[in-house]
mmCIF file of C-alpha atoms and ligand atoms in Angstrom:
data_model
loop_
_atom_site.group_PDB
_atom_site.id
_atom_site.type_symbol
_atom_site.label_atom_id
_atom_site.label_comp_id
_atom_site.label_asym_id
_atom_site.label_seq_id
_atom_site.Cartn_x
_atom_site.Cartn_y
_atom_site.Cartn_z
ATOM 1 C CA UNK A 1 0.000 0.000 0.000
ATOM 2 C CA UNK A 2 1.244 3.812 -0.796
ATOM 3 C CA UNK A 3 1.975 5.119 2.576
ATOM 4 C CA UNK A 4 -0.408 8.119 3.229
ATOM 5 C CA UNK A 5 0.756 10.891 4.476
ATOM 6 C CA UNK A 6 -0.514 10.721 7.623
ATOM 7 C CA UNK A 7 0.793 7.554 8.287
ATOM 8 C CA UNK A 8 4.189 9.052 7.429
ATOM 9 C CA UNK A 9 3.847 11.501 9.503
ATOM 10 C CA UNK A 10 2.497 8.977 12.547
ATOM 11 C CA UNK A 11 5.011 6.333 11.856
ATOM 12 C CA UNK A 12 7.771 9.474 12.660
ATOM 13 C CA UNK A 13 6.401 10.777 15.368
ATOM 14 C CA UNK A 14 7.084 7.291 17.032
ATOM 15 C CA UNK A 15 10.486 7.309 16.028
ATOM 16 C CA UNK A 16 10.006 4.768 13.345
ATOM 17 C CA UNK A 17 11.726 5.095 9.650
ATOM 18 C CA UNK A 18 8.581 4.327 7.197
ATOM 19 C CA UNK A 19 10.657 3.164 4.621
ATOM 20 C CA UNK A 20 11.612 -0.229 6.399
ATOM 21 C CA UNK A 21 7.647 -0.896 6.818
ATOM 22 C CA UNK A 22 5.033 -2.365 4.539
ATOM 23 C CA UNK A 23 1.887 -0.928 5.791
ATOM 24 C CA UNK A 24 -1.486 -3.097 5.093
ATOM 25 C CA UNK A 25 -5.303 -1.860 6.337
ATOM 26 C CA UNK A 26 -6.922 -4.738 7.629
ATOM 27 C CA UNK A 27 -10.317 -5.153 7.596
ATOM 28 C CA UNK A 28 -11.462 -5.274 11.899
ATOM 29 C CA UNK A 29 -13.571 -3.797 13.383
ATOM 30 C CA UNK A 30 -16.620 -0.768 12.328
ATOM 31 C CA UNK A 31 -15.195 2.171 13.536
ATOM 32 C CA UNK A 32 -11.430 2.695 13.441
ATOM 33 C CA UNK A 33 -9.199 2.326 10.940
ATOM 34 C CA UNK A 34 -6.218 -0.742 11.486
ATOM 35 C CA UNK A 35 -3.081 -1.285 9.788
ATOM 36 C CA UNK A 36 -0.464 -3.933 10.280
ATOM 37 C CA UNK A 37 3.052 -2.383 9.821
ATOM 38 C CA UNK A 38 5.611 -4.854 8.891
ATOM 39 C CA UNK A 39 7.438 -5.751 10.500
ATOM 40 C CA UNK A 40 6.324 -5.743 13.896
ATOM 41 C CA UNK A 41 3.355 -3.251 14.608
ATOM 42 C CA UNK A 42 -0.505 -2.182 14.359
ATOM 43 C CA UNK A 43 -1.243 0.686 14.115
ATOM 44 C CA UNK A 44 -4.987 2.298 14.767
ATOM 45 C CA UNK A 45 -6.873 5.283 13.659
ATOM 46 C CA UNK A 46 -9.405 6.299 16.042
ATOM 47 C CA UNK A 47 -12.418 7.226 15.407
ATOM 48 C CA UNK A 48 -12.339 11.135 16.548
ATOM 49 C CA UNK A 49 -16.308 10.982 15.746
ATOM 50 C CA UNK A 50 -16.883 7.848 18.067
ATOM 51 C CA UNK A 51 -14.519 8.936 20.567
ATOM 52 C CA UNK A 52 -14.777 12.668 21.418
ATOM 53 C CA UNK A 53 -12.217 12.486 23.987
ATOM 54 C CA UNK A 54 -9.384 10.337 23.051
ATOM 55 C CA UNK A 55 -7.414 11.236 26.269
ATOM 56 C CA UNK A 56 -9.747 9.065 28.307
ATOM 57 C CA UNK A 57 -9.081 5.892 26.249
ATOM 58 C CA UNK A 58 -5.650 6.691 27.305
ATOM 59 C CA UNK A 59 -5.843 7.740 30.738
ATOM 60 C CA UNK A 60 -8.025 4.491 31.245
ATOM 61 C CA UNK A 61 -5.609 1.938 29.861
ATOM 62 C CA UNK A 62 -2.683 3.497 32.174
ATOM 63 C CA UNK A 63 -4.708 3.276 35.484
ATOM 64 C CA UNK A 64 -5.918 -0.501 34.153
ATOM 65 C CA UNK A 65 -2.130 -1.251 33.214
ATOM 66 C CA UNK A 66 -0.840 0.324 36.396
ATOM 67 C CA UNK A 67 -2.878 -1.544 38.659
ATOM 68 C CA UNK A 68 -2.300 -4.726 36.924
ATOM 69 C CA UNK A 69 2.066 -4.600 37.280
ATOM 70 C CA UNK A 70 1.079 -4.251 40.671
ATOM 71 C CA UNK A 71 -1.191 -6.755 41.750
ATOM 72 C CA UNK A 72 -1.415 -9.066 38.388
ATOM 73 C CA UNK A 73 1.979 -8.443 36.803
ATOM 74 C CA UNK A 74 2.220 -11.698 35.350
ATOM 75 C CA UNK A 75 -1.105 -11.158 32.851
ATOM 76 C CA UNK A 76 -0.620 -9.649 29.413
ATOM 77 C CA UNK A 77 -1.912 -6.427 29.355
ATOM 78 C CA UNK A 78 -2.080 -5.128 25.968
ATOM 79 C CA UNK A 79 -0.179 -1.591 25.945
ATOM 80 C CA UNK A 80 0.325 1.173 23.402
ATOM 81 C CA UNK A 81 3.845 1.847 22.452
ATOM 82 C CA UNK A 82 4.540 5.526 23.363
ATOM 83 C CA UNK A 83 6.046 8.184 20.729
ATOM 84 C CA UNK A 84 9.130 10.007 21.116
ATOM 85 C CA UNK A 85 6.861 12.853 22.496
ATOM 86 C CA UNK A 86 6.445 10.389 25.855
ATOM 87 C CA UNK A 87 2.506 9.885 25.007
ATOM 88 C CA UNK A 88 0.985 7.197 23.592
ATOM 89 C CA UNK A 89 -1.392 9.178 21.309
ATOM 90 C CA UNK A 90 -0.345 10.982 18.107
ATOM 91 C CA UNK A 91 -2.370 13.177 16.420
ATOM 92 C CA UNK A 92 -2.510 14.020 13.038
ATOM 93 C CA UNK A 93 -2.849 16.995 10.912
ATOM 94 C CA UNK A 94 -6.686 16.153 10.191
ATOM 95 C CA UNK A 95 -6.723 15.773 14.323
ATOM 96 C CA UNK A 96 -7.010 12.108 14.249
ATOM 97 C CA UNK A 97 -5.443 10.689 17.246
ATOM 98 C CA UNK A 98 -3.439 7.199 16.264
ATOM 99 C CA UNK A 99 -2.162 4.511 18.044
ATOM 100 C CA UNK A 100 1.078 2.093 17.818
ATOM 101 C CA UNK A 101 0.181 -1.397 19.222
ATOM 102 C CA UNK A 102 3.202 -4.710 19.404
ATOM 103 C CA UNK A 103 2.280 -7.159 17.127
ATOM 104 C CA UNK A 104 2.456 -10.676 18.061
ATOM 105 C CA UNK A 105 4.039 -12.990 16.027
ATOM 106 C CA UNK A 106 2.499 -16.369 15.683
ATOM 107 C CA UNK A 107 -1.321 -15.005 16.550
ATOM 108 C CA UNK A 108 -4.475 -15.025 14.803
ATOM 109 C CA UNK A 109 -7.847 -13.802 15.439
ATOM 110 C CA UNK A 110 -11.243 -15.172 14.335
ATOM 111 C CA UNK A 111 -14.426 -14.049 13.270
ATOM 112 C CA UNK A 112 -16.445 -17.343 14.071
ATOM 113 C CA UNK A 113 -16.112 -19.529 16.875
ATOM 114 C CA UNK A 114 -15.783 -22.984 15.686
ATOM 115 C CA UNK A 115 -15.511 -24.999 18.743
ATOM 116 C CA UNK A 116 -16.445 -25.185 22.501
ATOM 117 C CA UNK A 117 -12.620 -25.220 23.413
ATOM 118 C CA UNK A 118 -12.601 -21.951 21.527
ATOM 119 C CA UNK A 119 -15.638 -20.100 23.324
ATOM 120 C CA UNK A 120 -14.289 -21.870 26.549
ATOM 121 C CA UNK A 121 -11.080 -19.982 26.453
ATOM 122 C CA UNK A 122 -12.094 -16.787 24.931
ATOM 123 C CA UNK A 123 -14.347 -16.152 27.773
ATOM 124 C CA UNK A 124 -12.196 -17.045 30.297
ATOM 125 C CA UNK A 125 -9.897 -14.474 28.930
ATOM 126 C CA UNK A 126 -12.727 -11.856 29.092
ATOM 127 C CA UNK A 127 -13.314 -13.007 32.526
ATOM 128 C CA UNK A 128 -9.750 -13.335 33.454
ATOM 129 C CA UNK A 129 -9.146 -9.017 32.938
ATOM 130 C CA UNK A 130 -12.262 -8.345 34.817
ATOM 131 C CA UNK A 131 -11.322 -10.705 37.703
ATOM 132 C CA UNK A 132 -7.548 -9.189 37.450
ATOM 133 C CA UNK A 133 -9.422 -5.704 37.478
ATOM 134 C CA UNK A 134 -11.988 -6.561 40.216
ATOM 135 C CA UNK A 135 -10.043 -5.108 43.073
ATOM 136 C CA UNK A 136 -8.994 -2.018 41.274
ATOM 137 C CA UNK A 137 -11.268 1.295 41.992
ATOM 138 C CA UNK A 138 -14.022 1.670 38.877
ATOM 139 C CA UNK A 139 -14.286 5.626 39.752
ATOM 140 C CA UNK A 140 -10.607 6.035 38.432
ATOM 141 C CA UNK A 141 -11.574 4.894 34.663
ATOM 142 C CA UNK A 142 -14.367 7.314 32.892
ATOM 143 C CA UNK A 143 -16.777 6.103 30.321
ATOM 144 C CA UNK A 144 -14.899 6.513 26.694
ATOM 145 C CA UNK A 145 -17.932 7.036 25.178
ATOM 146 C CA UNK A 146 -20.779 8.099 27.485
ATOM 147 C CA UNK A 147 -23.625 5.792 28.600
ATOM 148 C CA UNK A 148 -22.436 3.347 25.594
ATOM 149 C CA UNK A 149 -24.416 0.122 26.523
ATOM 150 C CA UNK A 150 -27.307 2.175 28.892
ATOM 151 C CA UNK A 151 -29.990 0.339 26.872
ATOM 152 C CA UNK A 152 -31.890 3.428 27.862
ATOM 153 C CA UNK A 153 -30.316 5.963 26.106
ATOM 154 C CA UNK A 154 -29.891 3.486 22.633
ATOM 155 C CA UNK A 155 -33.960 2.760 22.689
ATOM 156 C CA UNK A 156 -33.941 6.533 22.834
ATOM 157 C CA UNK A 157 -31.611 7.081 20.306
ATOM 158 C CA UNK A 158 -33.390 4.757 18.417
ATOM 159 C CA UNK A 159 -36.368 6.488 18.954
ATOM 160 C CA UNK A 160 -35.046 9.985 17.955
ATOM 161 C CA UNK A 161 -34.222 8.035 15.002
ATOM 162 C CA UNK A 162 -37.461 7.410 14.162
ATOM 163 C CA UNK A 163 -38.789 10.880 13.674
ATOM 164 C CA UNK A 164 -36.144 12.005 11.713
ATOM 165 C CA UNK A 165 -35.427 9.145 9.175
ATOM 166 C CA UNK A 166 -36.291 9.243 5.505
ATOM 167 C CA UNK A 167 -39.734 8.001 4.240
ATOM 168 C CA UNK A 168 -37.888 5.885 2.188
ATOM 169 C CA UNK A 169 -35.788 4.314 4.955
ATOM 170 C CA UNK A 170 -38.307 4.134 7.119
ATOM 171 C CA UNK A 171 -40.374 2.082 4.252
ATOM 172 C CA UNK A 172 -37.737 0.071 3.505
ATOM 173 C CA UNK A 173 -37.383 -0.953 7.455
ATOM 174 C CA UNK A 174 -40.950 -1.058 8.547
ATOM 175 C CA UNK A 175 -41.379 -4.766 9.976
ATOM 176 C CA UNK A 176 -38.166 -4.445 11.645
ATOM 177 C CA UNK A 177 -38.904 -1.518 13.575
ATOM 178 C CA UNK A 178 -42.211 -2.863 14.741
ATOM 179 C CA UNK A 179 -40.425 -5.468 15.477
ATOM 180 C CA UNK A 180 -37.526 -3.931 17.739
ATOM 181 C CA UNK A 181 -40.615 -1.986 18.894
ATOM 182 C CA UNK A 182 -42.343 -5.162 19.895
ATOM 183 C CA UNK A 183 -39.253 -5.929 22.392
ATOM 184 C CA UNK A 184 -39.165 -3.145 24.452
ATOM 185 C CA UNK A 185 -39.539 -4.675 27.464
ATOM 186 C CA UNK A 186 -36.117 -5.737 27.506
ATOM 187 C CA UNK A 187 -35.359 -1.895 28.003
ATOM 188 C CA UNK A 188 -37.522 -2.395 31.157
ATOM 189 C CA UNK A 189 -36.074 -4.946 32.643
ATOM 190 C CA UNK A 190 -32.801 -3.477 31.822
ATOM 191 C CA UNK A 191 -33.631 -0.004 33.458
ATOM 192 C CA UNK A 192 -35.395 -1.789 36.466
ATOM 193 C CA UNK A 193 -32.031 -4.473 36.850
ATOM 194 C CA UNK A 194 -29.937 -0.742 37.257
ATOM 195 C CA UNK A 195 -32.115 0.918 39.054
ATOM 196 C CA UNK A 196 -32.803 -1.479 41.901
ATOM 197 C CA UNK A 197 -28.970 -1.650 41.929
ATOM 198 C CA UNK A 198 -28.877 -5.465 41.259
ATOM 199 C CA UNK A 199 -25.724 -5.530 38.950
ATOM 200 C CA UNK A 200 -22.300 -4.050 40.487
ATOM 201 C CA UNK A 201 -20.270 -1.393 38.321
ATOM 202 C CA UNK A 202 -17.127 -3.295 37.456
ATOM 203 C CA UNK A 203 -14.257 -3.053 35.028
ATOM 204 C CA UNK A 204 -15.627 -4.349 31.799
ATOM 205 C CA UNK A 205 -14.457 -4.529 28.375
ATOM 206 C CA UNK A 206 -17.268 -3.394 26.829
ATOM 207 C CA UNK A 207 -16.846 -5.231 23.097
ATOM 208 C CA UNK A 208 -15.841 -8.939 23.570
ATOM 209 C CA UNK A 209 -16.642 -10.118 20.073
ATOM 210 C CA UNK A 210 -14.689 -13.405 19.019
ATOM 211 C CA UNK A 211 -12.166 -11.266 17.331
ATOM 212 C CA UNK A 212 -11.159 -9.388 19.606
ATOM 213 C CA UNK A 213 -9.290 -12.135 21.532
ATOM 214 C CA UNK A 214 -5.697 -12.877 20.333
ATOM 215 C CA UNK A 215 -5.197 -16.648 19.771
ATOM 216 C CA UNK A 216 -1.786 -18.626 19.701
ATOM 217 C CA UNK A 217 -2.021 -19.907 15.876
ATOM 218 C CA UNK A 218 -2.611 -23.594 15.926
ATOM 219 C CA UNK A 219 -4.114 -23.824 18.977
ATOM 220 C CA UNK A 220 -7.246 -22.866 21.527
ATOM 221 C CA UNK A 221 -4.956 -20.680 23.439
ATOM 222 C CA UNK A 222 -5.564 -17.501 24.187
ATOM 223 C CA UNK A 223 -2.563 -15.132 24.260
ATOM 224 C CA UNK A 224 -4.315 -11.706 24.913
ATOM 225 C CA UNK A 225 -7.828 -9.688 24.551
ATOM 226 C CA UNK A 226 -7.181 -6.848 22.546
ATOM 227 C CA UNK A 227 -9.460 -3.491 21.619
ATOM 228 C CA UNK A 228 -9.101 -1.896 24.953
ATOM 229 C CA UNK A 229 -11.402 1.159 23.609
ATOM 230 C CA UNK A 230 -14.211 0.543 25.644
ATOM 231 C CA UNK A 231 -12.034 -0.695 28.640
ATOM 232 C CA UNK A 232 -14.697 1.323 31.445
ATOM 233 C CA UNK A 233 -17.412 1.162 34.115
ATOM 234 C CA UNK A 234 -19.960 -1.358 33.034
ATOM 235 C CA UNK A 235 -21.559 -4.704 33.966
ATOM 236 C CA UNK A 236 -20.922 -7.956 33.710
ATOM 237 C CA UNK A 237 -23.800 -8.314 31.711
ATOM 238 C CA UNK A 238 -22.801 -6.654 28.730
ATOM 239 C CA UNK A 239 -19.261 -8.834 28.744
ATOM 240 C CA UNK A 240 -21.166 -11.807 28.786
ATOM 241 C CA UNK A 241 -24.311 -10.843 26.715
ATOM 242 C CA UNK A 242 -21.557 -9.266 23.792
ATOM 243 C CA UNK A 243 -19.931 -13.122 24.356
ATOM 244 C CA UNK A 244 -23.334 -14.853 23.623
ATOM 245 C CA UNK A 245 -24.254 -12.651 20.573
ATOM 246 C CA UNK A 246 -20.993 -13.336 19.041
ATOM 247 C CA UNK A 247 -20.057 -16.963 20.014
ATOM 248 C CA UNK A 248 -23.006 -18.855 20.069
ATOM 249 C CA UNK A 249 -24.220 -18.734 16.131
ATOM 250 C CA UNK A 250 -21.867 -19.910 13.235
ATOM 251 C CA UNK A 251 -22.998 -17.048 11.339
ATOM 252 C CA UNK A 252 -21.678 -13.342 12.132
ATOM 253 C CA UNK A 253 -23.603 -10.833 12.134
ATOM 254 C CA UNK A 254 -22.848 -10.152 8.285
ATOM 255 C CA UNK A 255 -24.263 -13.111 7.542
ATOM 256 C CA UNK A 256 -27.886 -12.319 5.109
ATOM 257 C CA UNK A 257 -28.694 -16.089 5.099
ATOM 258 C CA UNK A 258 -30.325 -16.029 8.280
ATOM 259 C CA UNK A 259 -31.077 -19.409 8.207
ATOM 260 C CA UNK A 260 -27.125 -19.939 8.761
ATOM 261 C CA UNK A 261 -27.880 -18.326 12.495
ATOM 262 C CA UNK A 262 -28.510 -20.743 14.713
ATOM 263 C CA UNK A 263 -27.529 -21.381 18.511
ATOM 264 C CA UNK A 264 -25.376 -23.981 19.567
ATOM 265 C CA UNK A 265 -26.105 -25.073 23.377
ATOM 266 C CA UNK A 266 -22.782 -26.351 23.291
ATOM 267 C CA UNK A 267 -20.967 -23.045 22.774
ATOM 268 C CA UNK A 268 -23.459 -21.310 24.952
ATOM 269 C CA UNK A 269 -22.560 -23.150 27.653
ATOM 270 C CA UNK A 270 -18.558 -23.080 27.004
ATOM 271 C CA UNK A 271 -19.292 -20.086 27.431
ATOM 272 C CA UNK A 272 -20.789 -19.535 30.721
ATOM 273 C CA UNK A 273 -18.302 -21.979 31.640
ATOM 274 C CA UNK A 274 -15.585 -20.141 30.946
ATOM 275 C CA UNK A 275 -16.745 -16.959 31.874
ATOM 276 C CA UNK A 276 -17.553 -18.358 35.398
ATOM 277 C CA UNK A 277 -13.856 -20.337 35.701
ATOM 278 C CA UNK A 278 -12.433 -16.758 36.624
ATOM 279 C CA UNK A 279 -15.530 -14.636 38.046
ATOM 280 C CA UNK A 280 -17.522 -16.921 39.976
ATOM 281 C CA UNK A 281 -16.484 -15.717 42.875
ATOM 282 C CA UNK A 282 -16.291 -12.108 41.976
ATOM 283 C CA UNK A 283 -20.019 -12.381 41.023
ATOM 284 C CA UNK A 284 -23.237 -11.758 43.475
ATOM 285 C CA UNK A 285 -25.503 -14.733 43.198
ATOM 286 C CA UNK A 286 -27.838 -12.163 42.260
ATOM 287 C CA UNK A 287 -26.070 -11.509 38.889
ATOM 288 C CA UNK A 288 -25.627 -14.909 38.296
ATOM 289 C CA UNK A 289 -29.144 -15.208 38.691
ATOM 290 C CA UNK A 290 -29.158 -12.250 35.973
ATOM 291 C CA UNK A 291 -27.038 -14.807 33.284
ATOM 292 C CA UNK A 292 -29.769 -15.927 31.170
ATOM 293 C CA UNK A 293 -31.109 -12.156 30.540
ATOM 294 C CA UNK A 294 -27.188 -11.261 28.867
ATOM 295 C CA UNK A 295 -27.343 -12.597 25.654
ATOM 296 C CA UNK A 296 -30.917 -11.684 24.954
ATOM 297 C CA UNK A 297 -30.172 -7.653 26.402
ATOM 298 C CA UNK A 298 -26.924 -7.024 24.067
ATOM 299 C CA UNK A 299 -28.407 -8.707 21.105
ATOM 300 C CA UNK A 300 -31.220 -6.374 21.445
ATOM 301 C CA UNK A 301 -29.119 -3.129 22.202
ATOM 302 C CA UNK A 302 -26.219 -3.720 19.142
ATOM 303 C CA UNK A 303 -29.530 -4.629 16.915
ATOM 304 C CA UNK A 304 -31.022 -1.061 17.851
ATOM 305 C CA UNK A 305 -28.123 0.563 17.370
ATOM 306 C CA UNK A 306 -27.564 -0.735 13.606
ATOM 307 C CA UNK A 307 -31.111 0.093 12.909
ATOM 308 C CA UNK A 308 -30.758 3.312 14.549
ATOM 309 C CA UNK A 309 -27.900 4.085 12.385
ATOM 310 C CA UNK A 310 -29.592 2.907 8.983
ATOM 311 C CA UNK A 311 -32.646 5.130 9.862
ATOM 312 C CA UNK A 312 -29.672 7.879 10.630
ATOM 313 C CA UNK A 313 -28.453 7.441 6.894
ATOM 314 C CA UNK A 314 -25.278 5.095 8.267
ATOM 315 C CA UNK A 315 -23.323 7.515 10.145
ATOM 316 C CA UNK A 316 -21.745 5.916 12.469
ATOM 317 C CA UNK A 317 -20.673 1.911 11.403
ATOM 318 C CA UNK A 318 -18.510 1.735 8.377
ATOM 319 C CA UNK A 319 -20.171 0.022 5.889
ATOM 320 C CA UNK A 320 -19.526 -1.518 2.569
ATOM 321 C CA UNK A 321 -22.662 -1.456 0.489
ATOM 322 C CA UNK A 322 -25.811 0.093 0.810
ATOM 323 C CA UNK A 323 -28.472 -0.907 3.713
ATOM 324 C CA UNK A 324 -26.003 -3.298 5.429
ATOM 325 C CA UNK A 325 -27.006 -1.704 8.684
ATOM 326 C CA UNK A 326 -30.257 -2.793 8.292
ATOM 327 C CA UNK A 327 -29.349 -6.356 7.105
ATOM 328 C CA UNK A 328 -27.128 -6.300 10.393
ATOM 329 C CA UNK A 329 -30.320 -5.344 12.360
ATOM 330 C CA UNK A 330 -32.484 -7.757 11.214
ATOM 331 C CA UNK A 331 -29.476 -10.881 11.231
ATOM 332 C CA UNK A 332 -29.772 -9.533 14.860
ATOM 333 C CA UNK A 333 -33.264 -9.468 15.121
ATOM 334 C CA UNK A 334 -32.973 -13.351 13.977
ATOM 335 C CA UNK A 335 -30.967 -14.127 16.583
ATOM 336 C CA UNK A 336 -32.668 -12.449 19.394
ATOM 337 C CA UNK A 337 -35.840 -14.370 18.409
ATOM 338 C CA UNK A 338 -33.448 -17.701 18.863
ATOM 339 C CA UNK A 339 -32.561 -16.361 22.006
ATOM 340 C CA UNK A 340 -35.786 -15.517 23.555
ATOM 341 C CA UNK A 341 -37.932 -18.586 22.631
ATOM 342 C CA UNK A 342 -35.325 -20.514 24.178
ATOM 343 C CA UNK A 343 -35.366 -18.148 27.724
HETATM 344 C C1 LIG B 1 -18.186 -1.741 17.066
HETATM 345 O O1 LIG B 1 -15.557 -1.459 15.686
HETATM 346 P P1 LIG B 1 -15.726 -2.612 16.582
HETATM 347 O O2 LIG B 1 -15.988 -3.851 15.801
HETATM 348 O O3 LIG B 1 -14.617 -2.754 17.556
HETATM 349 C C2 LIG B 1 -18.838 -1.080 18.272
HETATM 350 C C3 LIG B 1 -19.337 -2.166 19.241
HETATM 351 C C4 LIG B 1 -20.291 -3.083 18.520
HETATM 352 C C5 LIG B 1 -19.624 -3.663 17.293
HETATM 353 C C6 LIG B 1 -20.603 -4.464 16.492
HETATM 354 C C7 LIG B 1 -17.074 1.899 19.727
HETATM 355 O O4 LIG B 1 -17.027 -2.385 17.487
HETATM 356 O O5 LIG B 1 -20.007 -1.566 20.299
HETATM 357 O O6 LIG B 1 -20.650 -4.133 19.347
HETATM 358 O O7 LIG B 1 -19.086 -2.639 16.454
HETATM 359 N N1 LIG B 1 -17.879 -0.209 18.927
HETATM 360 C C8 LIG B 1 -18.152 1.089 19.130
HETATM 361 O O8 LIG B 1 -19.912 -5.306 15.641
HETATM 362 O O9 LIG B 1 -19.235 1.583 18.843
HETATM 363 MG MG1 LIG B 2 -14.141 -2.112 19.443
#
């Protein structure tokens, strides 16, 4: 790829000679930009639209990592590489702040689960950080991007949506948004789980799809979690429930087939499983008792945000042909409906 000349610029400003790198996008994730820099690196482009404050992602990860030498300081805790300025952030001339990640040789990541052993370990490595993380003080990370997963706020959104979409989007979408309509009780039971204080506020990750956990190539091993964006104040739920939405069908959430979503019990319960080898004990029984609500609550909140953002006019997840948003809606639709006649 011809090196842009931003990433010239960024690739400088952390003391790094571009011409000794081949620079690649890849193709993860909806919302920032990732290249791998050969040899060696990734390097990120955040989204200055998503994240308004860019400083917090940063201030967040050093209390996290801080915390962790201390009391965990054998667990691999992904870390930006700082620039020759001291900071881990560069910005650019457009003001997009980047990032400069290690690359791990030998690693892969996956967009499907395939196996048990795979959903097994991949939780336990989500619950793993949050265990390592338990004792640390929440109050000392902010939110990165305010009330993300307050199901509240998205139905809201969602609803603000609504009234300002085009008639033809709106057309186009109809059944779907009775639909989402039609579930709004899980935004009940969500508000009344936080307002009776049932859940605690812990250290969560916040977006715990499949690939965003670093495997040893070859092998169900996990070497590291990785997208620390949304490292903030959250609840277990939305770990779990992200877990369930992403593990548990062989399908993504590209898929259009929707008969290709299915759940498999099998991986559900790897899941849970692994989840629960590291935070069983950090849990109240009353959140486990809250378990079986996760999958069906985040299903429901990422599927209201991608119809949100079609009835927007797709502002906010990259997309790659026109009303993928709402094909992504109604895949997750699909899936919710697996999930809640099996509740
Ligand atoms: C976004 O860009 P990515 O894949 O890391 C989104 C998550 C959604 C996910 C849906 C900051 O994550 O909340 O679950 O897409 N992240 C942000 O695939 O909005
Ligand atoms: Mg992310």
């Amino acid at each position: 790829m011809e090196l842009s000349n931003a990433i010239i610029f960024v690739l400088q400003a952390y003391g790094l000679n571009p011409s000794e790198f081949s620079v690649e996008r890849i193709d993860s994730g909806h919302i920032n930009y990732t290249y791998k820099v050969e040899p060696g690196y990734i390097l990120q482009r955040i989204n200055k639209n998503v994240f308004l404050r860019p400083q917090v992602l940063s201030q967040n990860l050093k209390v996290a990592s801080s915390y962790l030498k201390q009391n965990a300081p054998d667990y691999l805790f992904l870390h930006a590489i700082n620039a020759t300025s001291g900071e881990d952030l560069v910005f650019d001339k457009e003001g997009y702040p980047w990032r400069l990640f290690p690359y791990f040789k030998n690693t892969i990541t996956i967009n499907e689960v395939d196996t048990p052993q795979q959903a097994y370990s991949a939780a336990r490595a989500f619950g793993l950080l949050s265990r390592h993380l338990s004792g640390c003080d929440v109050s000392k990370l902010e939110e990165t991007i305010p009330r993300f997963h307050d199901l509240s706020l998205r139905y809201q959104q969602f609803k603000e949506s609504l009234s300002k979409a085009s008639d033809e989007r709106k057309h186009l979408a109809h059944d779907l948004i009775d639909k989402y309509v039609h579930y709004d009780y899980l935004v009940n039971r969500y508000q009344s789980l936080v307002h009776g204080n049932r859940m605690h506020l812990r250290i969560t990750h916040n977006d715990t799809k499949i690939n965003n956990v670093l495997f040893e190539r070859g092998t169900d091993k996990v070497v590291c979690v990785i997208d620390l964006d949304t490292l903030m104040p959250g609840y277990f739920l939305y770990d779990l429930g992200d877990m369930i939405r992403t593990f548990v069908s062989p399908a993504s959430e590209e898929e259009t087939e929707f008969s290709k979503i299915k759940i498999r019990k099998e991986i559900y319960q790897a899941i849970i499983d692994g989840y629960l080898s590291e935070m069983d004990s950090i849990l109240t029984i009353e959140e486990k008792l809250l378990i079986p609500l996760a999958g069906s609550i985040m299903t429901y909140m990422i599927g209201l945000r991608f119809l949100t953002d079609f009835l927007n006019g797709d502002t906010y997840y990259q997309t790659s042909y026109l009303h993928q948003n709402m094909n992504r809606a109604a895949n997750q639709l699909y899936l919710l409906e697996l999930l809640e006649s099996q509740a």
